[in-house]
Coordinates of C-alpha atoms in Angstrom, one line a residue:
M1 CA 6.2 -16.3 -9.7
S2 CA 5.9 -15.3 -9.8
I3 CA 5.0 -15.0 -8.1
M4 CA 1.9 -10.6 -7.2
A5 CA 0.8 -13.8 -5.7
C6 CA -0.4 -14.1 -1.8
C7 CA -0.2 -17.5 0.2
V8 CA -1.6 -18.3 4.0
F9 CA 0.9 -20.0 5.5
L10 CA 0.4 -21.1 9.6
G11 CA -2.5 -19.2 9.8
L12 CA -0.8 -15.9 8.6
L13 CA -2.6 -13.9 5.2
V14 CA 0.1 -12.8 3.4
L15 CA -0.3 -10.1 0.6
L16 CA 2.7 -10.0 -2.1
P17 CA 2.9 -6.5 -3.7
L18 CA 2.8 -5.8 -6.9
G19 CA 2.9 -9.5 -8.1
Y20 CA 6.4 -10.9 -7.6
A21 CA 6.9 -15.0 -7.8
D22 CA 3.8 -16.1 -9.6
A23 CA 3.6 -19.3 -8.3
C24 CA 2.9 -20.6 -4.6
G25 CA 4.9 -24.0 -5.3
D26 CA 3.4 -27.3 -2.8
A27 CA 2.9 -25.3 0.3
C28 CA 0.1 -22.6 -0.6
S29 CA -1.2 -23.9 -4.4
S30 CA -3.5 -26.6 -3.0
Y31 CA -7.1 -25.4 -3.9
A32 CA -8.3 -25.9 -1.2
L33 CA -6.3 -23.2 0.5
D34 CA -5.6 -20.7 -2.5
A35 CA -10.0 -19.9 -1.5
T36 CA -9.0 -19.2 1.6
V37 CA -6.5 -17.0 1.0
F38 CA -8.4 -15.4 -1.9
L39 CA -11.3 -14.8 0.0
Q40 CA -9.1 -13.0 2.8
T41 CA -7.4 -10.9 -0.2
G42 CA -10.8 -10.1 -1.6
M43 CA -11.8 -8.5 1.4
N44 CA -9.0 -6.4 2.0
V45 CA -9.6 -5.4 -2.2
H46 CA -13.4 -4.3 -1.4
K47 CA -11.8 -1.7 0.8
G48 CA -9.7 0.0 -1.5
S49 CA -9.6 2.7 -3.4
Q50 CA -12.9 3.2 -5.8
Q51 CA -10.9 4.6 -8.7
C52 CA -9.0 1.2 -9.1
G53 CA -10.5 -2.4 -10.8
R54 CA -11.9 -4.8 -8.1
L55 CA -13.9 -7.3 -7.7
V56 CA -17.7 -7.4 -7.1
E57 CA -19.0 -7.1 -3.8
G58 CA -19.6 -11.4 -2.4
C59 CA -17.5 -12.9 -4.6
Y60 CA -13.9 -13.4 -4.4
G61 CA -12.5 -14.6 -7.4
N62 CA -12.5 -18.2 -9.7
P63 CA -11.5 -21.1 -7.8
L64 CA -11.5 -23.3 -11.2
T65 CA -8.3 -21.0 -12.6
S66 CA -6.6 -21.3 -9.0
F67 CA -7.7 -17.8 -8.9
N68 CA -5.3 -17.3 -11.6
N69 CA -7.6 -15.6 -13.8
N70 CA -10.7 -13.2 -11.6
E71 CA -12.6 -12.3 -14.8
I72 CA -16.0 -13.6 -14.3
C73 CA -16.8 -10.9 -11.5
H74 CA -13.9 -8.2 -11.8
T75 CA -15.0 -4.5 -12.4
N76 CA -13.1 -4.4 -15.2
R77 CA -13.9 -7.2 -17.0
A78 CA -15.2 -6.3 -20.4
D79 CA -11.1 -5.0 -20.6
F80 CA -10.2 -8.9 -19.9
S81 CA -10.4 -9.7 -23.4
K82 CA -9.0 -7.1 -24.7
S83 CA -5.1 -6.6 -25.8
I84 CA -3.5 -4.9 -22.7
V85 CA -2.3 -2.5 -25.6
E86 CA -5.5 -1.4 -26.2
V87 CA -6.6 -1.1 -22.7
M88 CA -3.6 1.4 -21.2
R89 CA -4.4 3.0 -25.3
E90 CA -8.1 4.0 -23.7
N91 CA -6.7 4.4 -20.2
P92 CA -4.1 7.0 -20.4
G93 CA -1.6 7.2 -17.2
K94 CA -3.4 5.0 -15.0
D95 CA -1.3 2.3 -13.3
G96 CA -2.1 -0.9 -15.3
F97 CA -2.3 -3.2 -11.7
C98 CA -3.9 -0.7 -10.5
H99 CA -7.4 -1.2 -13.3
F100 CA -7.2 -5.0 -12.9
N101 CA -6.3 -4.8 -9.5
A102 CA -6.8 -8.9 -8.3
S103 CA -7.1 -9.7 -11.4
A104 CA -5.3 -12.4 -10.6
M105 CA -3.4 -13.2 -7.0
Y106 CA -0.4 -12.1 -8.0
I107 CA -2.1 -8.1 -10.2
L108 CA -2.2 -6.6 -6.9
Y109 CA -1.8 -3.0 -6.8
T110 CA -0.4 -1.3 -3.9
G111 CA 0.5 2.2 -3.9
S112 CA 2.3 5.0 -6.9
D113 CA 5.4 5.4 -4.4
P114 CA 7.5 1.6 -4.5
D115 CA 10.5 1.2 -2.1
Y116 CA 12.0 -1.8 -4.1
V117 CA 14.3 -3.1 -1.6
V118 CA 11.4 -3.4 1.2
S119 CA 8.5 -4.9 -1.8
A120 CA 11.8 -7.6 -2.4
T121 CA 12.0 -8.3 1.4
Q122 CA 8.2 -8.5 1.6
G123 CA 8.2 -10.8 -1.2
I124 CA 10.5 -13.3 -0.4
L125 CA 9.7 -13.9 3.4
G126 CA 5.8 -14.1 2.4
L127 CA 6.2 -16.9 0.0
R128 CA 8.6 -18.7 2.7
A129 CA 6.9 -21.6 3.5
P130 CA 6.9 -23.2 6.7
T131 CA 8.7 -25.9 5.1
Y132 CA 11.7 -24.0 5.2
M133 CA 14.9 -24.8 6.1
G134 CA 17.0 -22.7 5.4
L135 CA 19.8 -22.3 3.0
N136 CA 20.1 -25.1 0.4
T137 CA 18.7 -27.9 2.2
G138 CA 16.2 -28.7 -0.5
P139 CA 16.4 -31.0 -3.4
P140 CA 19.0 -30.3 -6.0
V141 CA 17.6 -29.5 -9.4
T142 CA 18.6 -29.2 -12.8
Y143 CA 17.1 -28.2 -15.1
H144 CA 18.0 -29.1 -18.9
W145 CA 16.4 -25.8 -20.2
E146 CA 16.9 -24.2 -24.4
G147 CA 20.4 -25.9 -24.4
E148 CA 21.7 -25.0 -21.5
T149 CA 22.0 -27.1 -17.9
V150 CA 21.1 -24.7 -15.3
F151 CA 21.5 -26.0 -11.2
S152 CA 20.2 -25.3 -8.4
H153 CA 18.2 -25.8 -5.0
A154 CA 14.5 -25.8 -4.0
D155 CA 14.3 -24.7 -1.1
C156 CA 10.7 -23.5 -1.3
S157 CA 8.4 -24.9 -4.5
H158 CA 8.1 -22.1 -6.1
Y159 CA 11.9 -21.5 -6.3
V160 CA 11.8 -23.8 -9.8
Y161 CA 9.3 -21.3 -11.8
D162 CA 11.6 -18.2 -9.7
D163 CA 14.9 -19.5 -10.3
L164 CA 14.3 -20.2 -14.4
Y165 CA 11.7 -16.9 -15.2
G166 CA 14.8 -14.8 -13.0
F167 CA 17.9 -16.8 -15.4
F168 CA 15.8 -16.2 -18.4
L169 CA 15.4 -12.4 -17.7
G170 CA 19.0 -12.0 -16.6
A171 CA 17.3 -10.9 -13.9
L172 CA 20.2 -12.5 -11.7
Q173 CA 22.3 -10.9 -9.9
N174 CA 25.8 -11.0 -11.8
Q175 CA 23.5 -11.5 -14.8
G176 CA 24.4 -7.4 -15.3
M177 CA 22.1 -5.7 -13.4
D178 CA 23.2 -2.3 -11.0
T179 CA 22.0 -3.8 -7.4
A180 CA 23.0 -0.4 -5.6
A181 CA 20.3 0.9 -8.1
L182 CA 17.5 -1.0 -6.4
S183 CA 17.4 1.8 -3.8
D184 CA 17.0 4.4 -6.1
P185 CA 13.4 3.7 -7.7
K186 CA 13.8 6.0 -11.0
A187 CA 17.5 4.1 -11.3
W188 CA 15.7 0.9 -10.7
E189 CA 12.5 1.6 -13.3
E190 CA 14.7 3.1 -16.2
I191 CA 16.7 -0.9 -15.9
S192 CA 13.3 -2.2 -16.2
R193 CA 12.3 0.3 -19.4
H194 CA 15.6 -1.1 -20.7
K195 CA 14.4 -4.2 -20.3
C196 CA 11.2 -4.1 -21.3
E197 CA 12.2 -2.9 -24.4
Q198 CA 15.5 -5.7 -25.4
I199 CA 12.2 -8.1 -24.6
Q200 CA 9.5 -6.1 -26.8
A201 CA 12.6 -6.1 -29.9
E202 CA 13.6 -9.6 -29.6
Y203 CA 10.0 -10.6 -29.7
Q204 CA 7.9 -8.5 -31.6
F205 CA 4.8 -9.4 -29.7
K206 CA 1.5 -8.2 -31.6
D207 CA -1.6 -6.6 -29.9
D208 CA -3.4 -9.8 -30.2
E209 CA -0.6 -11.8 -28.6
L210 CA -1.0 -9.6 -25.7
I211 CA -5.0 -10.5 -24.7
F212 CA -5.0 -10.3 -20.9
N213 CA -6.4 -13.3 -20.6
D214 CA -4.5 -15.4 -22.6
I215 CA -1.7 -14.6 -20.6
L216 CA -3.8 -15.2 -17.1
D217 CA -4.4 -18.6 -18.3
M218 CA -0.3 -19.2 -18.9
N219 CA 0.7 -18.1 -15.4
M220 CA -0.4 -22.0 -14.1
P221 CA 1.1 -23.9 -17.2
I222 CA 4.4 -22.7 -17.0
F223 CA 4.5 -23.1 -13.4
A224 CA 4.3 -26.4 -15.0
G225 CA 6.4 -26.0 -17.7
C226 CA 9.3 -25.2 -15.0
Y227 CA 8.9 -28.5 -13.4
C228 CA 9.5 -30.2 -16.7
A229 CA 12.4 -28.2 -17.4
A230 CA 13.7 -29.6 -14.2
G231 CA 12.4 -33.1 -14.6
I232 CA 10.4 -32.9 -11.3
P233 CA 6.6 -33.8 -11.2
L234 CA 3.5 -32.2 -10.6
S235 CA 1.7 -32.9 -7.8
A236 CA -0.8 -35.6 -7.9
E237 CA -3.8 -32.8 -7.4
Q238 CA -2.0 -30.3 -10.7
Q239 CA -1.6 -33.2 -12.8
A240 CA -5.8 -33.7 -12.6
D241 CA -5.8 -30.5 -13.2
H242 CA -6.8 -29.5 -16.5
Y243 CA -7.1 -26.2 -16.9
V244 CA -3.1 -26.1 -16.1
T245 CA -2.2 -29.5 -18.2
D246 CA -3.9 -29.0 -20.5
K247 CA -2.3 -25.5 -22.1
A248 CA 1.2 -26.6 -20.3
G249 CA 1.0 -30.1 -22.8
Y250 CA 2.6 -31.8 -19.6
H251 CA 1.8 -35.9 -19.4
S252 CA 4.2 -37.0 -17.1
P253 CA 7.7 -35.4 -16.0
S254 CA 8.9 -36.9 -19.2
D255 CA 6.3 -36.4 -21.5
C256 CA 6.1 -32.9 -21.6
K257 CA 6.7 -29.1 -22.8
P258 CA 9.1 -27.2 -21.3
V259 CA 8.3 -23.8 -20.3
S260 CA 9.5 -21.6 -24.1
K261 CA 11.5 -18.4 -23.6
R262 CA 8.6 -16.7 -25.6
E263 CA 6.4 -17.2 -22.8
F264 CA 8.4 -16.3 -20.5
A265 CA 9.3 -13.0 -22.2
R266 CA 5.3 -12.7 -23.0
H267 CA 4.7 -13.4 -18.9
H268 CA 6.6 -10.7 -18.0
Y269 CA 6.2 -8.1 -21.2
M270 CA 2.3 -8.0 -20.1
K271 CA 4.3 -6.2 -16.5
C272 CA 6.1 -3.9 -18.3
V273 CA 2.7 -3.2 -20.4
L274 CA 1.2 -2.3 -17.5
G275 CA 3.7 0.7 -16.3
Y276 CA 7.4 0.0 -15.3
K277 CA 7.0 0.0 -11.5
N278 CA 5.3 -3.5 -11.8
S279 CA 7.7 -5.2 -13.9
A280 CA 10.5 -3.4 -12.2
A281 CA 9.3 -4.8 -8.6
D282 CA 9.2 -8.0 -10.4
I283 CA 12.1 -7.9 -11.3
A284 CA 13.2 -6.4 -7.7
Y285 CA 12.7 -10.0 -6.1
L286 CA 14.1 -11.5 -8.6
H287 CA 17.6 -10.0 -8.2
A288 CA 17.3 -9.5 -4.0
R289 CA 16.6 -13.2 -3.9
A290 CA 18.8 -15.1 -6.2
C291 CA 22.6 -14.6 -8.5
L292 CA 24.2 -16.7 -11.0
L293 CA 26.9 -18.3 -9.8
P294 CA 30.4 -20.0 -12.2
G295 CA 29.2 -23.2 -13.6
N296 CA 25.4 -21.9 -14.1
I297 CA 24.4 -22.4 -10.4
I298 CA 22.0 -20.2 -9.2
G299 CA 22.7 -19.1 -5.3
H300 CA 20.5 -17.6 -3.5
F301 CA 20.8 -14.9 -0.6
S302 CA 24.1 -15.5 1.2
E303 CA 25.2 -17.2 -1.4
C304 CA 25.6 -13.7 -3.6
P305 CA 27.4 -10.7 -3.6
Y306 CA 24.2 -8.8 -1.8
S307 CA 21.2 -9.8 0.2
P308 CA 17.8 -7.9 1.1
P309 CA 18.0 -7.1 5.5
G310 CA 16.2 -9.6 7.3
V311 CA 15.9 -12.6 5.2

């Protein structure tokens, strides 16, 4: 989920910086709520820095994509059909999240001086639904994915996406990343750069696989693919949405396609190409919230060696 996202909880607008957990889950996946959220988000975007991309005045994104692709009214819409490699080459020195600011709910530019501990904490708390009751109070989740069995608890529905995504990236605590580097932005960005290089070395994404529109349009299908891997049904509303189900190959929990490693990799690699600060923010959120425990169990917060203050 994600994230990288924004959600409304109990009427409170929460903006999540730099692209965390890209799917909010049932608590804020209702399209009516999404519309309310993006209307408010758009107002903030218009007040932002003019050198960054933004939504044109009077337009608040595309509800038909659940605001995961707002090409229709973005000031840089001409670049949505290009490879992000080409776009970054044409805009040397510019942050990609600035260029594509508000292109999706989870792509919001928040500045050039990140604090990854603070932003990860904001991401965790911002995605926490009012139904959250505490650690391990949600239903148990068992992923059967890519030849492995992985266990967790879905204390919020976005956990189903974020846990598997973090596990795949090796971004969870106890998977080798140095937690102490979270408080050193340059060191954390170097970890991110190394992860990005590993991904590209393994998957060898070509420019035509990195068309911005194509990647944006796969975020909700990834969400569906995570639910498939966990054997959990999508909501009736989501199952009726062909924007999600057709690309995901989702028909039912027993007739669906789990998210692939390559699709997870491409989703994260987009953030790498758009700037290591953005990919660093993504893995900071994933790392701060969860850890891998013995037996392929994903733990959260107090179950882990590190838990951010205030969560």
